Short mmCIF file of C-alpha atoms in Angstrom, two decimals:
data_model
loop_
_atom_site.label_atom_id
_atom_site.label_comp_id
_atom_site.label_asym_id
_atom_site.label_seq_id
_atom_site.Cartn_x
_atom_site.Cartn_y
_atom_site.Cartn_z
CA MET A 614 3.30 4.65 2.45
CA GLN A 615 4.37 7.84 0.71
CA ALA A 616 5.92 10.94 2.26
CA THR A 617 8.02 13.98 1.37
CA ALA A 618 11.64 14.35 2.48
CA TYR A 619 11.79 17.22 4.95
CA THR A 620 15.29 17.19 6.46
CA TYR A 621 18.42 15.15 5.82
CA ASP A 622 21.89 15.24 7.41
CA SER A 623 24.46 13.51 5.19
CA ASP A 624 26.93 13.17 8.08
CA THR A 625 24.54 11.12 10.24
CA ARG A 626 22.41 9.79 7.33
CA SER A 627 19.31 10.65 9.36
CA GLY A 628 16.51 13.14 8.97
CA SER A 629 12.75 13.39 8.79
CA VAL A 630 9.88 13.13 6.36
CA LEU A 631 6.48 14.77 6.26
CA LEU A 632 3.50 12.50 5.90
CA ASP A 633 0.77 13.70 3.55
CA ASP A 634 -1.17 15.07 6.55
CA GLY A 635 1.86 17.22 7.49
CA THR A 636 3.04 15.07 10.39
CA PRO A 637 6.86 15.00 10.68
CA VAL A 638 8.38 11.58 11.33
CA PRO A 639 12.12 11.13 11.96
CA PHE A 640 14.27 8.37 10.47
CA ASP A 641 17.68 7.08 11.50
CA ALA A 642 20.70 5.88 9.52
CA ALA A 643 19.50 2.27 9.57
CA ALA A 644 16.26 3.22 7.78
CA PHE A 645 18.16 5.34 5.26
CA ASP A 646 20.74 2.59 4.61
CA ALA A 647 17.99 -0.03 4.17
CA GLY A 648 16.73 1.88 1.13
CA GLY A 649 20.11 1.90 -0.61
CA LEU A 650 20.05 5.66 -1.18
CA ARG A 651 23.17 7.83 -1.44
CA LEU A 652 21.54 11.23 -0.96
CA LEU A 653 18.17 12.70 -0.13
CA ARG A 654 17.01 16.21 -0.94
CA PRO A 655 14.21 18.05 0.85
CA GLY A 656 11.05 17.97 -1.24
CA GLN A 657 11.70 14.58 -2.85
CA ARG A 658 8.81 12.13 -2.73
CA VAL A 659 9.82 8.97 -0.93
CA ARG A 660 8.31 5.64 -0.02
CA ILE A 661 8.61 4.63 3.60
CA GLU A 662 7.87 1.56 5.65
CA THR A 663 7.03 1.95 9.31
CA THR A 664 6.47 -0.07 12.43
CA GLY A 665 4.45 0.88 15.50
CA GLU A 666 1.71 3.45 15.91
CA GLY A 667 1.27 6.96 17.24
CA ASP A 668 4.29 8.29 19.14
CA ALA A 669 5.95 4.86 18.83
CA ARG A 670 5.86 4.97 15.01
CA ARG A 671 9.32 4.31 13.61
CA ILE A 672 10.51 4.38 10.00
CA THR A 673 12.34 1.20 8.97
CA LEU A 674 12.93 1.99 5.28
CA VAL A 675 13.28 5.14 3.15
CA THR A 676 13.56 4.85 -0.62
CA LEU A 677 12.63 6.96 -3.64
CA GLN A 678 9.04 6.83 -4.79
CA THR A 679 8.73 5.23 -8.22
CA LEU A 680 5.63 4.76 -10.34
#
C-alpha cells in the first residue's frame, strides 16, 4: 500500500503517514526500523505494510516507494 509521510520524529523514529484518502495512520520505531530507512521527510511517498483493520490497523513496515 502507498502513503505519504506526514510526520516523523528522528529521536523516537516514529511518526505518521497519510493514506491516499487522507486518513492519518501512526507508525512506531519497529515499523520504521523494519524498512531500513535512516530518515523520512514529510511529503515523501512511502510503501507501507499493515496488519489489522479500522481502528486496530497498525503499520508494520515503512520504506520508500520505488517504481
